[in-house]
C-alpha positions as a Python dict, from the first residue, in 0.01 Angstrom:
ca = {
    (1, 'X'): (0, 0, 0),
    (2, 'X'): (4, 372, 75),
    (3, 'X'): (247, 535, 316),
    (4, 'X'): (255, 897, 430),
    (5, 'X'): (588, 1016, 570),
    (6, 'X'): (592, 1339, 771),
    (7, 'X'): (881, 1561, 871),
    (8, 'X'): (947, 1903, 1017),
    (9, 'X'): (791, 1907, 1362),
    (10, 'X'): (970, 2032, 1670),
    (11, 'X'): (988, 2290, 1945),
    (12, 'X'): (964, 2660, 1870),
    (13, 'X'): (899, 2979, 2066),
    (14, 'X'): (576, 3171, 2021),
    (15, 'X'): (595, 3390, 1713),
    (16, 'X'): (831, 3150, 1541),
    (17, 'X'): (788, 2938, 1230),
    (18, 'X'): (799, 2573, 1131),
    (19, 'X'): (752, 2393, 802),
    (20, 'X'): (593, 2050, 788),
    (21, 'X'): (627, 1821, 489),
    (22, 'X'): (432, 1509, 392),
    (23, 'X'): (541, 1273, 117),
    (24, 'X'): (307, 1004, -14),
    (25, 'X'): (443, 672, -136),
    (26, 'X'): (283, 361, -281),
    (27, 'X'): (7, 263, -520),
    (28, 'X'): (-168, 598, -556),
    (29, 'X'): (-361, 666, -873),
    (30, 'X'): (-598, 946, -788),
    (31, 'X'): (-567, 1189, -496),
    (32, 'X'): (-877, 1381, -396),
    (33, 'X'): (-711, 1585, -125),
    (34, 'X'): (-403, 1590, 97),
    (35, 'X'): (-350, 1792, 407),
    (36, 'X'): (-296, 1823, 779),
    (37, 'X'): (-500, 1757, 1088),
    (38, 'X'): (-394, 1810, 1447),
    (39, 'X'): (-486, 1674, 1785),
    (40, 'X'): (-405, 1842, 2115),
    (41, 'X'): (-422, 1653, 2447),
    (42, 'X'): (-782, 1604, 2554),
    (43, 'X'): (-921, 1743, 2229),
    (44, 'X'): (-1063, 1596, 1912),
    (45, 'X'): (-863, 1578, 1594),
    (46, 'X'): (-934, 1880, 1374),
    (47, 'X'): (-861, 1987, 1020),
    (48, 'X'): (-580, 2240, 990),
    (49, 'X'): (-543, 2277, 614),
    (50, 'X'): (-590, 2073, 299),
    (51, 'X'): (-535, 2108, -72),
    (52, 'X'): (-742, 1935, -337),
    (53, 'X'): (-625, 1771, -657),
    (54, 'X'): (-678, 2107, -821),
    (55, 'X'): (-569, 2424, -648),
    (56, 'X'): (-844, 2463, -390),
    (57, 'X'): (-736, 2502, -29),
    (58, 'X'): (-922, 2496, 300),
    (59, 'X'): (-800, 2627, 634),
    (60, 'X'): (-926, 2619, 989),
    (61, 'X'): (-1034, 2967, 1096),
    (62, 'X'): (-775, 2960, 1375),
    (63, 'X'): (-483, 2935, 1130),
    (64, 'X'): (-600, 3154, 843),
    (65, 'X'): (-341, 3418, 759),
    (66, 'X'): (-69, 3232, 949),
    (67, 'X'): (-44, 2890, 782),
    (68, 'X'): (-2, 2813, 412),
    (69, 'X'): (-38, 2475, 249),
    (70, 'X'): (123, 2406, -86),
    (71, 'X'): (192, 2117, -317),
    (72, 'X'): (549, 2042, -419),
    (73, 'X'): (547, 2025, -796),
    (74, 'X'): (904, 1899, -816),
    (75, 'X'): (899, 1565, -992),
    (76, 'X'): (1015, 1284, -767),
    (77, 'X'): (1117, 940, -879),
    (78, 'X'): (980, 794, -557),
    (79, 'X'): (721, 1011, -381),
    (80, 'X'): (387, 1032, -561),
    (81, 'X'): (281, 1357, -395),
    (82, 'X'): (440, 1596, -145),
    (83, 'X'): (269, 1880, 37),
    (84, 'X'): (414, 2140, 272),
    (85, 'X'): (258, 2335, 555),
    (86, 'X'): (434, 2661, 632),
    (87, 'X'): (338, 2772, 982),
    (88, 'X'): (419, 3129, 1082),
    (89, 'X'): (338, 3336, 1390),
    (90, 'X'): (296, 3020, 1592),
    (91, 'X'): (102, 3036, 1916),
    (92, 'X'): (107, 2810, 2222),
    (93, 'X'): (-242, 2693, 2126),
    (94, 'X'): (-98, 2547, 1805),
    (95, 'X'): (75, 2284, 2017),
    (96, 'X'): (-46, 1941, 1904),
    (97, 'X'): (42, 1627, 1717),
    (98, 'X'): (5, 1706, 1349),
    (99, 'X'): (-107, 1427, 1116),
    (100, 'X'): (-77, 1420, 742),
    (101, 'X'): (-384, 1278, 573),
    (102, 'X'): (-478, 1189, 219),
    (103, 'X'): (-809, 1099, 57),
    (104, 'X'): (-773, 880, -251),
    (105, 'X'): (-1051, 687, -424),
    (106, 'X'): (-1273, 698, -118),
    (107, 'X'): (-1008, 579, 127),
    (108, 'X'): (-846, 805, 387),
    (109, 'X'): (-487, 745, 484),
    (110, 'X'): (-294, 883, 782),
    (111, 'X'): (67, 946, 868),
    (112, 'X'): (219, 857, 1202),
    (113, 'X'): (205, 1214, 1332),
    (114, 'X'): (468, 1469, 1422),
    (115, 'X'): (479, 1674, 1741),
    (116, 'X'): (468, 2053, 1724),
    (117, 'X'): (528, 2233, 2053),
    (118, 'X'): (508, 2610, 2083),
    (119, 'X'): (646, 2758, 2404),
    (120, 'X'): (525, 3088, 2545),
}
């Protein structure tokens, strides 16, 4: 069983920063990609950023230059993979529930979501 555990959401003023983290636990043998999606009220879920098993990264146009996704290469005795999303220069339109997601051997897994609220 695979579990994604997110942390780091919260309330911040416009122009501020937050760092989200996602740790993957369980029977994971091959990760194709891991990243973040977000869903604002009344909108569809959209890709924010993802990192592949190599070093390739993809970002939504709306966050390029402000958000950075990275993989934590610190060896953990428990978590199989941890990624971070550094979010700078946050805007009110970044307000959403952010979901960690992982694609492994053709199956996509989701975290429970963490709320990010940016006040103007």
